[in-house]
mmCIF file of C-alpha atoms in Angstrom:
data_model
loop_
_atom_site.group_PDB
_atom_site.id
_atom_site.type_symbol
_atom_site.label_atom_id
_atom_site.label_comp_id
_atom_site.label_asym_id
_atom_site.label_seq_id
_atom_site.Cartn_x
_atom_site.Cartn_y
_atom_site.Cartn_z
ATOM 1 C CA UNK R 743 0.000 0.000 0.000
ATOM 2 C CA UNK R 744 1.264 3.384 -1.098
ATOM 3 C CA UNK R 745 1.556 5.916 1.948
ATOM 4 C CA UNK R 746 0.336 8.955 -0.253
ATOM 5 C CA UNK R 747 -2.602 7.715 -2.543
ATOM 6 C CA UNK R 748 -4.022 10.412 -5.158
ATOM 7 C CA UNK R 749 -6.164 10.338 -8.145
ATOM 8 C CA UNK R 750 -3.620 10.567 -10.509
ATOM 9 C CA UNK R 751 -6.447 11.908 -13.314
ATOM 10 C CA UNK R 752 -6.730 13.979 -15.266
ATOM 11 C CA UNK R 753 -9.287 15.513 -13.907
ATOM 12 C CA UNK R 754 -11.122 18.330 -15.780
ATOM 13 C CA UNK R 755 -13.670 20.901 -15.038
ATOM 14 C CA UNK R 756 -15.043 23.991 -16.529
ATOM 15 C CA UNK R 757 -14.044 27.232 -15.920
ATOM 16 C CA UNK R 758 -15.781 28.968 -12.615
ATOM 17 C CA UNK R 759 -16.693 25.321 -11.553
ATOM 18 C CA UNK R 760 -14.688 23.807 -8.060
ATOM 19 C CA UNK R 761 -12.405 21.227 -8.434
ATOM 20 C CA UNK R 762 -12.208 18.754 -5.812
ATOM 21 C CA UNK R 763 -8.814 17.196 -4.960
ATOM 22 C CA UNK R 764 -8.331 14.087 -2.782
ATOM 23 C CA UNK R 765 -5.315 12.546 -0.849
ATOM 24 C CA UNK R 766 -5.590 9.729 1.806
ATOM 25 C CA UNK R 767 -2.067 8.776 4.056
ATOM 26 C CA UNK R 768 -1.105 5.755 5.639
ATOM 27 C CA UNK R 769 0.948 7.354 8.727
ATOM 28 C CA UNK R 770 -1.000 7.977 11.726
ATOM 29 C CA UNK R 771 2.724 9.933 13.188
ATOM 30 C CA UNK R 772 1.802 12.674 10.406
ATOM 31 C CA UNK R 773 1.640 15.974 12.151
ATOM 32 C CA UNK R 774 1.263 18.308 9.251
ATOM 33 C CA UNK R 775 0.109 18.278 5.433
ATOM 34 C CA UNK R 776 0.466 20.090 2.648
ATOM 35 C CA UNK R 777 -0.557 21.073 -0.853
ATOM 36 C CA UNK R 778 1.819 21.990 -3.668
ATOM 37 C CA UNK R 779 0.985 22.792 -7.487
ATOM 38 C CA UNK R 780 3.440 22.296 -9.935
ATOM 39 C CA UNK R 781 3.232 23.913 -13.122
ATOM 40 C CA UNK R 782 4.705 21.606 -16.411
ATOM 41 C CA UNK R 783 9.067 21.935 -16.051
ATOM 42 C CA UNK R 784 9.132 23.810 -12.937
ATOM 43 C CA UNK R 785 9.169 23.569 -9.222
ATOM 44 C CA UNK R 786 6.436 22.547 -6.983
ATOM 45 C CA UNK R 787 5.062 25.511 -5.089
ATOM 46 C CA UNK R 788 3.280 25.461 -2.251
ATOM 47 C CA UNK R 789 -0.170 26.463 -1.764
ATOM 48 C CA UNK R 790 -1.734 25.258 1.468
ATOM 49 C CA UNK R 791 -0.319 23.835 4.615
ATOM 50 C CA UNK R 792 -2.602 22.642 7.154
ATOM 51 C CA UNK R 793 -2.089 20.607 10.344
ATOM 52 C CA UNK R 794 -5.324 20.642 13.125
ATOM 53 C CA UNK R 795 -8.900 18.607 11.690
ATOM 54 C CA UNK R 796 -11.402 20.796 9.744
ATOM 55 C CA UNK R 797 -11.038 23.372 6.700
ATOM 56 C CA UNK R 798 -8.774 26.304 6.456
ATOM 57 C CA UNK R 799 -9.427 28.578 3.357
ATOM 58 C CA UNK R 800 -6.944 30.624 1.469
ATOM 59 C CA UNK R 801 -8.540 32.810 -1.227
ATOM 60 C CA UNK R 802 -9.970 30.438 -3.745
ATOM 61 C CA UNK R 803 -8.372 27.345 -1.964
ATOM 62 C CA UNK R 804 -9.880 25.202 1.050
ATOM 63 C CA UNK R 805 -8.322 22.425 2.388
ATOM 64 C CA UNK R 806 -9.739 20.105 4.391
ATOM 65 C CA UNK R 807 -8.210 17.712 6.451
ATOM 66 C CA UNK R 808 -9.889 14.615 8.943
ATOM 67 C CA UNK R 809 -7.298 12.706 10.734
ATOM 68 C CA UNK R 810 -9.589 9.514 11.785
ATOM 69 C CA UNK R 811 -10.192 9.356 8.329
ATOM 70 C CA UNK R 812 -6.231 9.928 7.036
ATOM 71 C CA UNK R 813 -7.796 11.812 4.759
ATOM 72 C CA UNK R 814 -7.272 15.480 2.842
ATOM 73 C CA UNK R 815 -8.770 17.532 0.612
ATOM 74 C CA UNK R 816 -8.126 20.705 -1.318
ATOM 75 C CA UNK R 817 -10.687 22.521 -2.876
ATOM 76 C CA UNK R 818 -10.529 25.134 -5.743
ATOM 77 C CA UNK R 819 -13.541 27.503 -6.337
ATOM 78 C CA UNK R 820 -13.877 29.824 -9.116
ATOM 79 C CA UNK R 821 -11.396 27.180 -11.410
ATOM 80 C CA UNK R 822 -9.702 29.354 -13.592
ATOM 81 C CA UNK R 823 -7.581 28.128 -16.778
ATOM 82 C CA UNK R 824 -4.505 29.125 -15.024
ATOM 83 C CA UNK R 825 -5.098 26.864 -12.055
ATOM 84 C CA UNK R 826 -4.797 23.652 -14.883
ATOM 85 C CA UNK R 827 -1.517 22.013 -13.324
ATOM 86 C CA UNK R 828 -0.324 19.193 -11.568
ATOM 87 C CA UNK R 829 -1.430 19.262 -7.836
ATOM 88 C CA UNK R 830 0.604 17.209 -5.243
ATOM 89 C CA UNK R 831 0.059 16.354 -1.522
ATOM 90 C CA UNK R 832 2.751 15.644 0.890
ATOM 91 C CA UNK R 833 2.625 14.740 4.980
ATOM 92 C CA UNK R 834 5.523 14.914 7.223
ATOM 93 C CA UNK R 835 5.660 11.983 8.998
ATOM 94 C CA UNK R 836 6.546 11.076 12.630
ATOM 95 C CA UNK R 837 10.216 11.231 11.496
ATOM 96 C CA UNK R 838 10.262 14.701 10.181
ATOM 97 C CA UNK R 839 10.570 12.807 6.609
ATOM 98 C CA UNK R 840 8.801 14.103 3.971
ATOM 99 C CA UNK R 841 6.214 11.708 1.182
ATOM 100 C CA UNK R 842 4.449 13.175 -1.315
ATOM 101 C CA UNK R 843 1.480 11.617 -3.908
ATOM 102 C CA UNK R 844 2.073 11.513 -7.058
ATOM 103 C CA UNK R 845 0.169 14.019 -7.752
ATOM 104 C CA UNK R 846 -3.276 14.682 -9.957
ATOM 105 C CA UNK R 847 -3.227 16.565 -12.767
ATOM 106 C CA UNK R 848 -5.694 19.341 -13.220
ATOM 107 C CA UNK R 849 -7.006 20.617 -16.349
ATOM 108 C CA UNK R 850 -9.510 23.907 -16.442
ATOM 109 C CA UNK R 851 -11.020 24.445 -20.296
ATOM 110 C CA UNK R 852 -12.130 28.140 -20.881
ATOM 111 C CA UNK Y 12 13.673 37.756 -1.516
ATOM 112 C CA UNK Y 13 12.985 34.012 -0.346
ATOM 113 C CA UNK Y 14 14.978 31.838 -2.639
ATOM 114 C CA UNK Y 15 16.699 28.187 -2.902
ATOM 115 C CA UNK Y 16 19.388 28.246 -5.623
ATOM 116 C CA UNK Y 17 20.806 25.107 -7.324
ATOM 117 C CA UNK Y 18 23.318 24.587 -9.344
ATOM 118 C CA UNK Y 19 23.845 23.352 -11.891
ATOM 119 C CA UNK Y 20 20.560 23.235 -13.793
ATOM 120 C CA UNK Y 21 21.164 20.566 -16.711
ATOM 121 C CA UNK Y 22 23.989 18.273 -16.692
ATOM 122 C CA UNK Y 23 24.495 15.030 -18.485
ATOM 123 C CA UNK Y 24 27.483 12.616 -17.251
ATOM 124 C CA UNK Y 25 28.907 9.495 -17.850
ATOM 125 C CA UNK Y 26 28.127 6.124 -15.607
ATOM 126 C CA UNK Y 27 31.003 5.918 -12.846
ATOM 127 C CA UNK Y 28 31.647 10.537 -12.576
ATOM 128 C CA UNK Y 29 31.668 11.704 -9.485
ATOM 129 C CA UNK Y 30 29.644 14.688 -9.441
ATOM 130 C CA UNK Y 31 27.926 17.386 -6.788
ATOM 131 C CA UNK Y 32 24.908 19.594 -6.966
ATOM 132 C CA UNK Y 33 24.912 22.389 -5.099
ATOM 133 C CA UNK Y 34 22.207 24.027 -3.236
ATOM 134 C CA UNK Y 35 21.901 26.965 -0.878
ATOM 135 C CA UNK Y 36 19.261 28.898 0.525
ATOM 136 C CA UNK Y 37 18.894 32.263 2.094
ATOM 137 C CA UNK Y 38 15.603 32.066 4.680
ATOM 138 C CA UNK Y 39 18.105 30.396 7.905
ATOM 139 C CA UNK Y 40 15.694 27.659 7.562
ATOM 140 C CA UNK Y 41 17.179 24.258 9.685
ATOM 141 C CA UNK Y 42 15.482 22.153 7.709
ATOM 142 C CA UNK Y 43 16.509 21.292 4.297
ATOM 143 C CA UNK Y 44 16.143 18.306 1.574
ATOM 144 C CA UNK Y 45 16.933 16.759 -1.399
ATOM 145 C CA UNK Y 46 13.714 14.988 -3.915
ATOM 146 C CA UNK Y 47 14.066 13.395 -7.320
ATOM 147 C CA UNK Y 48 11.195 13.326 -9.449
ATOM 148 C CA UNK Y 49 10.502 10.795 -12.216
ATOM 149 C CA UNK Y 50 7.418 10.192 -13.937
ATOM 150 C CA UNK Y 51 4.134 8.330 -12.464
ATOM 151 C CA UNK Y 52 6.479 8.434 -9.164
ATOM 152 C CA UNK Y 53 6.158 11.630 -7.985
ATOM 153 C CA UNK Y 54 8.173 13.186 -5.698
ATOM 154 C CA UNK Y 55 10.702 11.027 -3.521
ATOM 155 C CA UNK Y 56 12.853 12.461 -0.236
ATOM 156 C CA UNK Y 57 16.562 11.064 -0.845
ATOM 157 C CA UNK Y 58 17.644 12.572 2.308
ATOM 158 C CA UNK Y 59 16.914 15.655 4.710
ATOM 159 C CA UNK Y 60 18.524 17.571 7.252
ATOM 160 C CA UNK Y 61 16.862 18.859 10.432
ATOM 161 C CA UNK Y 62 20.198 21.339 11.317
ATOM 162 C CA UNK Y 63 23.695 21.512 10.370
ATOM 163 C CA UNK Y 64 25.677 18.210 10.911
ATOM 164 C CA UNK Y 65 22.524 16.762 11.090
ATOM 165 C CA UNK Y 66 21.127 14.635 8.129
ATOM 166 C CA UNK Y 67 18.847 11.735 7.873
ATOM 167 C CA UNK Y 68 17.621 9.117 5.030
ATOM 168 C CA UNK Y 69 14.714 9.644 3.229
ATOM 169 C CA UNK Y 70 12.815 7.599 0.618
ATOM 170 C CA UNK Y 71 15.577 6.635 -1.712
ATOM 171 C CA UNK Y 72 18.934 7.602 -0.322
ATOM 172 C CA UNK Y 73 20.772 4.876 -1.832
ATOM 173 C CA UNK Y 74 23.564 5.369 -4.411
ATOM 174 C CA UNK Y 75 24.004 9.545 -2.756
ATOM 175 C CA UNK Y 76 25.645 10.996 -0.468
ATOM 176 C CA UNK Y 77 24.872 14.624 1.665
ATOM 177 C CA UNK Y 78 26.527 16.656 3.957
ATOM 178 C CA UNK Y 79 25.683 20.042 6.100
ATOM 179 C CA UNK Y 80 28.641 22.026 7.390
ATOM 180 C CA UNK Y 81 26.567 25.488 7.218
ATOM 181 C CA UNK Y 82 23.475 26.142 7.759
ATOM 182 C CA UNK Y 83 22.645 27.753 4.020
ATOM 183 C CA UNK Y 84 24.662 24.917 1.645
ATOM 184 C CA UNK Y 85 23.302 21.381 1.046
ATOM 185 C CA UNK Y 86 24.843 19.358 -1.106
ATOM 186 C CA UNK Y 87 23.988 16.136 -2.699
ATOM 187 C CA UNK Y 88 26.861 14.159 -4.001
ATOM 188 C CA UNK Y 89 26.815 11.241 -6.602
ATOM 189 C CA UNK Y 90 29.880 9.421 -5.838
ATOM 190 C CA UNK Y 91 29.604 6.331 -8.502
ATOM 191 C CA UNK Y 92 26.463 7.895 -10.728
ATOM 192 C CA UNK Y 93 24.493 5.249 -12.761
ATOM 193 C CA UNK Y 94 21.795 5.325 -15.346
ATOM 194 C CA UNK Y 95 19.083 4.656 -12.910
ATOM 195 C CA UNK Y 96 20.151 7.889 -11.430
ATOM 196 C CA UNK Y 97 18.678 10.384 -14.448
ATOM 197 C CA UNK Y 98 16.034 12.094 -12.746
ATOM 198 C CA UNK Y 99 15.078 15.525 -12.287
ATOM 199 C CA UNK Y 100 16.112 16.904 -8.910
ATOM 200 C CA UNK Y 101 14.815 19.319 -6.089
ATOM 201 C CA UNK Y 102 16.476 20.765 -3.397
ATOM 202 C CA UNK Y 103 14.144 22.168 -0.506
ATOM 203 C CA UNK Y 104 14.202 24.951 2.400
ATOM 204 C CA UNK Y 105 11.573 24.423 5.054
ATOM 205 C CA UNK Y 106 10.087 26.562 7.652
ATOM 206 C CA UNK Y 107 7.104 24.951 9.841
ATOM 207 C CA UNK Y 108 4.407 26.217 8.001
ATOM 208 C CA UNK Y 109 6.520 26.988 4.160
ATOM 209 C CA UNK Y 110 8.374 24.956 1.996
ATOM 210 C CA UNK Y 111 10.429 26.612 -0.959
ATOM 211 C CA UNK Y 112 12.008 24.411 -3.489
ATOM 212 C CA UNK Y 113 14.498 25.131 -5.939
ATOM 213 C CA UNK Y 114 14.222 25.583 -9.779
ATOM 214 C CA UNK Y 115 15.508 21.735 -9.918
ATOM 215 C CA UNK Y 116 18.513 19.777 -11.855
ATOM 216 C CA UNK Y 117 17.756 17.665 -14.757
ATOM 217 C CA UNK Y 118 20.658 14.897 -14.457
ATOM 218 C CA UNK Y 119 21.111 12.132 -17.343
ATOM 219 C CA UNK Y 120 23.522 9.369 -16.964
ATOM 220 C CA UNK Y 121 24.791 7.690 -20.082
#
């Protein structure tokens, strides 16, 4: 069992719709989580970081996070074309390591 | 400005070169880390660094080598590169709450 699972997609919505992104972890040490977006042939960027149960919104971005569950969730409202992208989760573990999904790749069509 | 600077950006070797990538960062963050990236695998921690003279294994630290004699400078070393080893590579700076990662190294190994 992979410790990160995404969707890999693609997933696709129109523009001004929400995209819903999903993650689920194996750890139960993970203190904190985090969402990156990585544009095609660059770096990944973060975007969200989130570490107590329940949503925290940033602009256009919610993430939502349920620890019983080992699950989190980023949400993007208002989906503009620019937002298409590759969108990756990560936990730090117990160990102050790092593991990220391999990501799910986002496409917004005007 | 916040930034993680590696160096170099392309470079294409021969099995069996020893060769070093540079990175160095300019936020005094303690923590630090080195990813590679390949496709359908997302991103994988080779090894991180909580302070100086400090550095642990990640994901995939086999075949590499790291060291942290400053706080700014981490270095990841192929001693005996192989083919397996072409990748594209991140180095990381990490706050708590931020993670910046540099522009990356594409590395090929004929």
């Amino acid at each position: 069992q992979k410790e990160v699972e995404q969707n890999s997609g693609p997933l696709s919505v129109p523009e001004g719709a929400i995209a819903s992104l999903n993650c689920t972890y194996s750890d139960r040490g993970s203190q904190s989580f985090f969402w990156y977006r990585q544009y095609s042939g660059k770096s990944p960027e973060l975007i969200m970081f989130i570490y107590s149960n329940g949503d925290k919104e940033d602009g256009r971005f919610t993430a939502q996070l349920n620890k019983a569950s080992q699950y989190v969730s980023l949400l993007i409202r208002d989906s503009q074309p620019s937002d298409s992208a590759t969108y990756l989760c990560a936990f730090r573990g117990g160990n102050n390591d790092m593991r990220f999904g391999a990501g799910t790749r986002l496409t917004v069509k005007p | 400005e916040a930034q993680v600077t590696q160096n170099p950006r392309y470079l294409i070797t021969v099995t069996g070169k020893k060769l070093t990538v540079t990175c160095s960062q300019n936020m005094n963050h303690e923590y630090m880390s080195w990813y590679r990236q390949d496709p359908g695998l997302g991103l994988r921690q080779i090894y991180y660094s909580m302070n100086v003279e400090v550095t642990d294994k990640g994901d995939v630290p086999e075949g590499y080598k790291v060291s942290r004699k400053e706080k700014r400078n981490f270095p990841l070393i192929l001693e005996s590169p192989s083919p397996n080893q072409t990748s594209l590579y991140f180095c990381a700076s990490s706050g708590w709450r931020e993670q910046f990662f540099g522009p990356g190294t594409r590395l090929t190994v004929l």
